[in-house]
Coordinates of C-alpha atoms in Angstrom, one line a residue:
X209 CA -31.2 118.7 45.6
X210 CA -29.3 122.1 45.2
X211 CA -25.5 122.0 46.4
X212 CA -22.8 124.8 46.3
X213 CA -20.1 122.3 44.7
X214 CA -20.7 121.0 41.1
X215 CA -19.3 117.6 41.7
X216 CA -20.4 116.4 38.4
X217 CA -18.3 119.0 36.6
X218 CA -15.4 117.9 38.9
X219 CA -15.6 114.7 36.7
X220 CA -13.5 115.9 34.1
X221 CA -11.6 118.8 35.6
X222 CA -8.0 119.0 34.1
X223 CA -5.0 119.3 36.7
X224 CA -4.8 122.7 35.5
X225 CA -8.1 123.4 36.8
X226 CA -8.0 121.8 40.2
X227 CA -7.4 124.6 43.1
X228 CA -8.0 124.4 46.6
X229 CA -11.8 125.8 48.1
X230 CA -11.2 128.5 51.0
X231 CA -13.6 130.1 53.4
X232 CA -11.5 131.4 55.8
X233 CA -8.5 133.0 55.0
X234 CA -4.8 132.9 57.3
X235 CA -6.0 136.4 59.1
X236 CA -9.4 134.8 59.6
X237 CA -11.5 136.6 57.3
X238 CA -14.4 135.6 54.8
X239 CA -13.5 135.5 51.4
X240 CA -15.9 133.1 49.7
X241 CA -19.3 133.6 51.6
X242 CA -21.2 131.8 49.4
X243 CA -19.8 128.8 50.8
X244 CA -20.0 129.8 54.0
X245 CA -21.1 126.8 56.0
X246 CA -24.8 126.1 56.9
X247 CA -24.2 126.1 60.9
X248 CA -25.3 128.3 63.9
X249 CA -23.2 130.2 66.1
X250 CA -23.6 128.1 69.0
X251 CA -22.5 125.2 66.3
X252 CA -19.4 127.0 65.3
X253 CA -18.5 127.1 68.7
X254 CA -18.6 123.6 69.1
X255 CA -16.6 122.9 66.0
X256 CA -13.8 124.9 67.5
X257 CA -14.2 123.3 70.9
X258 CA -13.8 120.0 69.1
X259 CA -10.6 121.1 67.6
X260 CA -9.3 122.3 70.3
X261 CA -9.8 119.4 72.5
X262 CA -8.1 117.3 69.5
X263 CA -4.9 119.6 70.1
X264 CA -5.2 119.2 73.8
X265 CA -5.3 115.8 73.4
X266 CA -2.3 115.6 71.1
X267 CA 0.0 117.4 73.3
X268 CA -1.7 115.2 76.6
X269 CA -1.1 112.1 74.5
X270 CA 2.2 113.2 73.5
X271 CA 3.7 113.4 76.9
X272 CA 1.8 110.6 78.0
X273 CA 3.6 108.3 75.8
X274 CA 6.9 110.4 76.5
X275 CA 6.1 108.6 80.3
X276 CA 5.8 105.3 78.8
X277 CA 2.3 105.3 79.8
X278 CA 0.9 105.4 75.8
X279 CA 2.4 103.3 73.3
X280 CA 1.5 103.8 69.4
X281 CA 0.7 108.1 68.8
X282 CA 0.8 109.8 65.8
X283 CA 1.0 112.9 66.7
X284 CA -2.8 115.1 65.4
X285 CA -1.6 119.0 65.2
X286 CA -1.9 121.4 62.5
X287 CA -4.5 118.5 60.7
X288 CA -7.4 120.1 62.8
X289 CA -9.5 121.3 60.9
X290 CA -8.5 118.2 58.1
X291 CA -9.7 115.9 60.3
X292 CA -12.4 117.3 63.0
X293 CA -14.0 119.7 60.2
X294 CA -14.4 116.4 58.3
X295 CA -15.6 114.4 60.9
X296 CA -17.9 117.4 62.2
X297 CA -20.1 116.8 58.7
X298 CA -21.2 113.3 59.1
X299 CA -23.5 111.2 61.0
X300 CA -23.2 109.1 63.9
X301 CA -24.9 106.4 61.2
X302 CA -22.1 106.7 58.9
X303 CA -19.4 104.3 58.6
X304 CA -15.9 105.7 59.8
X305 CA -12.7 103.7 58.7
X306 CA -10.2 105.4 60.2
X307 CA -6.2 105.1 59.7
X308 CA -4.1 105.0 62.7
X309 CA -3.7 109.3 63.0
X310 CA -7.5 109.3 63.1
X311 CA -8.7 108.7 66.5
X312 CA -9.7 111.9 66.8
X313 CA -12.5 111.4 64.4
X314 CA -13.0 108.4 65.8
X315 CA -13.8 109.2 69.3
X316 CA -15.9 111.8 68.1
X317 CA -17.7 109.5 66.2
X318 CA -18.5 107.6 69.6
X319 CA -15.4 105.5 71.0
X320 CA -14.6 106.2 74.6
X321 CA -11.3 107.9 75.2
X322 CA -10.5 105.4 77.5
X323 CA -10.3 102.5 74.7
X324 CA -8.8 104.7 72.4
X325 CA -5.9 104.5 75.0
X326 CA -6.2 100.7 75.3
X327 CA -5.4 100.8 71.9
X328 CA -2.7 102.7 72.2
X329 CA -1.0 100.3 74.3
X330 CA -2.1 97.1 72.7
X331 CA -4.5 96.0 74.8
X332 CA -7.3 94.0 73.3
X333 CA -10.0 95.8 75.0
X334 CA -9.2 98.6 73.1
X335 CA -10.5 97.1 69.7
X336 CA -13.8 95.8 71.6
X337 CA -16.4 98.9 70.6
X338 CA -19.5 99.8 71.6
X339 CA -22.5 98.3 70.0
X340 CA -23.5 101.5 68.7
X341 CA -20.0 102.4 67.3
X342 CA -20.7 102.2 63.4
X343 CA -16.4 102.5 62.9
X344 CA -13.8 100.1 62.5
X345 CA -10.5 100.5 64.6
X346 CA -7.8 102.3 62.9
X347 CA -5.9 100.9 59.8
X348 CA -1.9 100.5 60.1
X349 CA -1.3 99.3 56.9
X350 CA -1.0 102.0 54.4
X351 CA -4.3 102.8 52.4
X352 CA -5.7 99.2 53.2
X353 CA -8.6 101.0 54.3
X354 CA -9.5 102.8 51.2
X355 CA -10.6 98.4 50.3
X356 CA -12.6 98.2 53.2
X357 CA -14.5 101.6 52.5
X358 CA -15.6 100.9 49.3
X359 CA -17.0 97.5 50.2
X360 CA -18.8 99.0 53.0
X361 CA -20.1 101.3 50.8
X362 CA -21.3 98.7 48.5
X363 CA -22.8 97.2 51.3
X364 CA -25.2 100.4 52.5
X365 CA -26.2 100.5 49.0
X366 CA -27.4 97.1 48.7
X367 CA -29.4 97.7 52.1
X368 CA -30.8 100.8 50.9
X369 CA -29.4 102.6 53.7
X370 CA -29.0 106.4 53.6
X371 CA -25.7 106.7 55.0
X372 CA -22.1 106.5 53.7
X373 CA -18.6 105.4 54.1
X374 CA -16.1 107.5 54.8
X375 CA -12.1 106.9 55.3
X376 CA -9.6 108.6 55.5
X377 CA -5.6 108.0 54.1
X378 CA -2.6 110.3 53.9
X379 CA -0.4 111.8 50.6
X380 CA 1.6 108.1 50.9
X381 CA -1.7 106.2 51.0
X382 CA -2.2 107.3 47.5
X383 CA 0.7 105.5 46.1
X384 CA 0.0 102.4 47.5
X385 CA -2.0 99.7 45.0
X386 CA -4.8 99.6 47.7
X387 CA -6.2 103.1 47.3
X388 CA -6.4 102.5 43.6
X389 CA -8.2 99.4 43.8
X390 CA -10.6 101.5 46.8
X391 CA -11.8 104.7 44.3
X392 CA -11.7 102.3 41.0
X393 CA -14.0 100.0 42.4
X394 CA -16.1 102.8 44.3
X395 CA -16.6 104.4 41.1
X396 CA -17.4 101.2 39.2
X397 CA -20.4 100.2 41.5
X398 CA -21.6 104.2 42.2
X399 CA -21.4 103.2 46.0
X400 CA -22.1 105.7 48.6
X401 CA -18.2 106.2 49.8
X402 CA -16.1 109.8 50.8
X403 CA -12.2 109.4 50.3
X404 CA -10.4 111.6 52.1
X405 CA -6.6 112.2 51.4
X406 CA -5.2 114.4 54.2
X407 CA -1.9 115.8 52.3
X408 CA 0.4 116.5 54.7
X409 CA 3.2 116.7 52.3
X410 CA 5.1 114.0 53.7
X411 CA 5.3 109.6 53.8
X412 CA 7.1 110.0 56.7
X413 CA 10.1 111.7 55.5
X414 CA 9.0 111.2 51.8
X415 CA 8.1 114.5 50.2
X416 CA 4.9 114.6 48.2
X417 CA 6.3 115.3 44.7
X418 CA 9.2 112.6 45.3
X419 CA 5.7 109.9 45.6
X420 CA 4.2 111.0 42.8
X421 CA 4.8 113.2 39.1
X422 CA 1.0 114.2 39.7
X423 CA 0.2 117.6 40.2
X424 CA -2.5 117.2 42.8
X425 CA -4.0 113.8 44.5
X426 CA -7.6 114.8 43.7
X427 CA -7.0 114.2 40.2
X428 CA -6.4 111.0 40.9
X429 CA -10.3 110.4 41.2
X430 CA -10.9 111.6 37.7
X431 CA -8.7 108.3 36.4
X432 CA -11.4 106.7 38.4
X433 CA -14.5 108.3 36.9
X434 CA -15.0 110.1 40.8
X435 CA -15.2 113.5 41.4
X436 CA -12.1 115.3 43.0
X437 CA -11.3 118.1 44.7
X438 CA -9.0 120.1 47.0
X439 CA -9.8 122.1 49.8
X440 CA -7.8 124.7 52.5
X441 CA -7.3 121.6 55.3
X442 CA -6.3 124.3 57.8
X443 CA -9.9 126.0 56.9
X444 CA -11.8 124.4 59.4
X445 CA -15.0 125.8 57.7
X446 CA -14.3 124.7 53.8
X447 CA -13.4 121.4 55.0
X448 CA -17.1 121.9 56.7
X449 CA -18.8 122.6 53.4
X450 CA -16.5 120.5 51.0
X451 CA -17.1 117.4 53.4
X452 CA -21.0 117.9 54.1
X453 CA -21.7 119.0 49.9
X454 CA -19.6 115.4 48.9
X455 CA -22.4 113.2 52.1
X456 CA -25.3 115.0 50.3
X457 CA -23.9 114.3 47.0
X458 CA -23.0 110.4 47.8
X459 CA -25.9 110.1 50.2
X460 CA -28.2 110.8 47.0
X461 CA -27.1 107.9 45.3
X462 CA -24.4 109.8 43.4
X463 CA -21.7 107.3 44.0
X464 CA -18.0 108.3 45.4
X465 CA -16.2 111.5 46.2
X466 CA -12.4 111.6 46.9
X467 CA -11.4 115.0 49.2
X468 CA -8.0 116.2 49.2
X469 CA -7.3 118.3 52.4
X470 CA -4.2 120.5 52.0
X471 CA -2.6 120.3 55.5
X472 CA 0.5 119.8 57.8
X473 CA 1.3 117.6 60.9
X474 CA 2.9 120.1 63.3
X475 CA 5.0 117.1 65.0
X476 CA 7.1 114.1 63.8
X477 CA 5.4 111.4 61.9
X478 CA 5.1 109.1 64.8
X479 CA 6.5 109.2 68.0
X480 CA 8.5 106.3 67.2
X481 CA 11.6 107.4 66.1
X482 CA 11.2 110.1 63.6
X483 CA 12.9 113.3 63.7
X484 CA 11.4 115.9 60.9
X485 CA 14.2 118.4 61.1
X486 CA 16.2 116.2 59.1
X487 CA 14.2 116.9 56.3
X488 CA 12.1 119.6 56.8
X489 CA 13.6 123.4 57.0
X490 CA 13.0 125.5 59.6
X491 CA 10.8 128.1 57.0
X492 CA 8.6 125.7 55.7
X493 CA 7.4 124.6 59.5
X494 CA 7.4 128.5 60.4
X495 CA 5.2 129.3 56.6
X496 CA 3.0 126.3 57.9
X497 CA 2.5 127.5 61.7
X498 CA 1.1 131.0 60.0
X499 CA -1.8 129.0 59.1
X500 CA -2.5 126.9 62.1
X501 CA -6.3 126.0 62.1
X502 CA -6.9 127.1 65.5
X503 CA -5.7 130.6 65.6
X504 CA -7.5 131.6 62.2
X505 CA -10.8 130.1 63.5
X506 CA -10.7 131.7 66.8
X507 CA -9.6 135.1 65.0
X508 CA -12.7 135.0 63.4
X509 CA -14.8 133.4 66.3
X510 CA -13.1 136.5 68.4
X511 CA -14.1 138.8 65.9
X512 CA -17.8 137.8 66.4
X513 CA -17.5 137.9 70.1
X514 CA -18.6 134.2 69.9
X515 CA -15.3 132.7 72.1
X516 CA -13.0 134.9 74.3
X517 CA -9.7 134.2 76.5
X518 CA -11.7 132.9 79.7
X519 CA -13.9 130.1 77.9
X520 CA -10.8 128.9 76.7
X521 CA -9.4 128.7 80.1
X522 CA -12.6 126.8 81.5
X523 CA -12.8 125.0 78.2
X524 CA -8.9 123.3 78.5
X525 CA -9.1 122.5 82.3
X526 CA -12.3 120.8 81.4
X527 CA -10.4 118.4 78.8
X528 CA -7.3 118.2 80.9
X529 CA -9.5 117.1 83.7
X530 CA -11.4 114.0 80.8
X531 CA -8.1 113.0 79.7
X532 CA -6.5 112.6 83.1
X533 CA -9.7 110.9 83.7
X534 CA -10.2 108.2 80.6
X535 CA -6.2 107.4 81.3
X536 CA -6.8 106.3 84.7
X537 CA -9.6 104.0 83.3
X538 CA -7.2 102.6 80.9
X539 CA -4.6 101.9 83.7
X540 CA -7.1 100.0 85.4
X541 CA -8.1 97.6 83.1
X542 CA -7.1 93.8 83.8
X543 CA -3.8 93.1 82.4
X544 CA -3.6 91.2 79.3
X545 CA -3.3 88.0 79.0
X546 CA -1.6 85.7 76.0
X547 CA -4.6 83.1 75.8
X548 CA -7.0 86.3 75.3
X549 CA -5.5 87.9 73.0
X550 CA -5.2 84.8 70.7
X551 CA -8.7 83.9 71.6
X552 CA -9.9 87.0 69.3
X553 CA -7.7 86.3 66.5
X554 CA -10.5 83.9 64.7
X555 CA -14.4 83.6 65.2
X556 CA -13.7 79.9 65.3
X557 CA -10.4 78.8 66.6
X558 CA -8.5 76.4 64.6
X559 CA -7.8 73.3 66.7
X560 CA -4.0 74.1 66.2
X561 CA -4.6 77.7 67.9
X562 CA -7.0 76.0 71.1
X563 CA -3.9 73.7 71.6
X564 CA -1.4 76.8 72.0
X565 CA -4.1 79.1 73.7
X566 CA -4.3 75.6 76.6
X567 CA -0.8 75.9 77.0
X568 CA -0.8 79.8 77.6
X569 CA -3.7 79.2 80.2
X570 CA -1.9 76.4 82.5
X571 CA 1.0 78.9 82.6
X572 CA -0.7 82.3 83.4
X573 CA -3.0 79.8 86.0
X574 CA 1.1 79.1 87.4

């Protein structure tokens, strides 16, 4: 197996050494074609649609919740190509464990939009997946996932299977005990997982270097005996190669790869409650919109006359139309009920639970 990344040599990279891949530079031009990804021009073109369905979803979701119509949204812009690029790599087969900014990837990776909305707003439905839905729903506690993924990951290997687990955490995931315990363990059994640490600079209002004296996150996986790396997270198309090189590399029985994806949420943290002008300047969130994913993919999708103004047009009333769509299913679902929702909190209710779920019944029967 031939791949354009040495991840062995990653092994024992010194900080020093660690600098972030690019493809596509912030004027959308080409500066390291030998890692120009392995994809068609009718499959760039989906990539981009994909992203730009993620930000039309973000700004939909954004005023949806604004209405009081969504609950939970952590708002997606500016992370793109971080998380779409990422997602665009793997294989419907491949186990997702996504944390609570990843729906994106994860209705990509097969969950209907409308349930991604149930979920949104609480709604038990909205954690009931397809059969065919190789995911988990997203993770709110901080980097609990990074456990889950490794013993997935141990899991494939002692099936045999050919696929991987991938997750996903943000700069404050990697100071939590639980994403140590994830890459240390990964690294121990050589288990078929992909870490990725979208860096978005900020734990909420946290900066980076207050969370941690490291000089990057991806050296983190060296302490681990993993192969780390950093790539451009607003280059849709290293994220691409560095994402598809670490599933071929892990995939072969190679054991674990942690990713970390230089990027930048646009927007606050959440949408409950946080207000990033009190501590971020106005320059840094100008020096960050120069390299917004979208415009330096479609500058160079432009360039090759592969996308133009009009299928842009067509393209965004087309997702407009799917959103406005999947929310209406959501609005229609039966409205909750106490006694089902505690009904799904254990595969076999304790006797203590049945007697307070009875109780619930008789009243909603009222």
């Amino acid at each position: 197996m031939t791949l354009k990344i040495d991840f062995e040599a990653l092994k024992t990279l010194s900080p020093a050494e660690i600098k972030p891949i690019q493809v596509l530079d912030e004027q959308g031009k080409v500066v390291a074609p030998e890692l120009f990804p392995d994809l068609s021009d009718e499959r760039l073109v989906e990539l981009f649609k994909k992203m730009l369905w993620s930000r039309i979803l973000d700004e939909r979701s954004t005023k949806l919740n604004r209405q009081g119509r969504l609950g939970f949204f952590a708002p997606t812009a500016g992370e793109e190509a971080s998380q779409i690029a990422s997602e665009f790599a793997m294989q419907k087969e491949d186990f997702l464990l996504p944390a609570y900014r990843d729906v994106p990837q994860l209705v990509m990776h097969g969950l209907p939009l409308e349930k991604a909305f149930l979920w949104s707003r609480g709604h038990v439905l909205g954690n009931q997946y397809p059969d065919d839905l190789v995911a988990l729903p997203p993770q709110i506690i901080i980097g609990a996932q990074y456990v889950q993924a490794a013993g997935v990951a141990l899991g494939l290997k002692k099936k045999g299977s050919p696929n991987v687990a991938y997750t996903y955490t943000g700069d404050g995931g990697t100071s939590q005990g639980d994403f140590y315990e994830g890459i240390n363990f990964a690294g121990a059994f050589q288990v078929p997982a992909i870490f990725v640490v979208q860096n978005n600079g900020y734990a909420i209002s946290v900066p980076r270097t207050v969370q941690t004296a490291a000089k990057t996150l991806a050296q983190k996986g060296i302490a681990a005996g993993i192969p780390g790396l950093q790539v451009d997270g607003m280059d849709a198309l290293a994220v691409y190669t560095v994402m598809s090189e670490a599933r071929k590399y892990s995939a072969a029985g190679n054991g674990p790869v942690l990713i970390e994806t230089l990027t930048y949420r646009f927007g606050p943290h959440t949408l409950s409650g946080d207000d990033p002008h009190r501590y971020r300047t106005a320059n840094e969130e100008n020096e960050w919109l120069q390299k917004d994913p979208l415009i330096r993919f479609r500058t160079y999708l432009d360039a090759k006359g592969l996308w133009s103004k009009e299928q842009e047009e067509d393209f965004t009333a087309q997702v407009n139309e799917e959103i406005t769509e999947a929310m209406k299913k959501a609005e229609q679902a039966p409205k909750q009920k106490i006694s089902e929702y505690l009904k799904n909190v254990f595969v076999e209710t304790p006797q203590a639970l049945e007697e307070q779920i009875a109780k619930f019944v008789a009243k909603e029967e009222e």
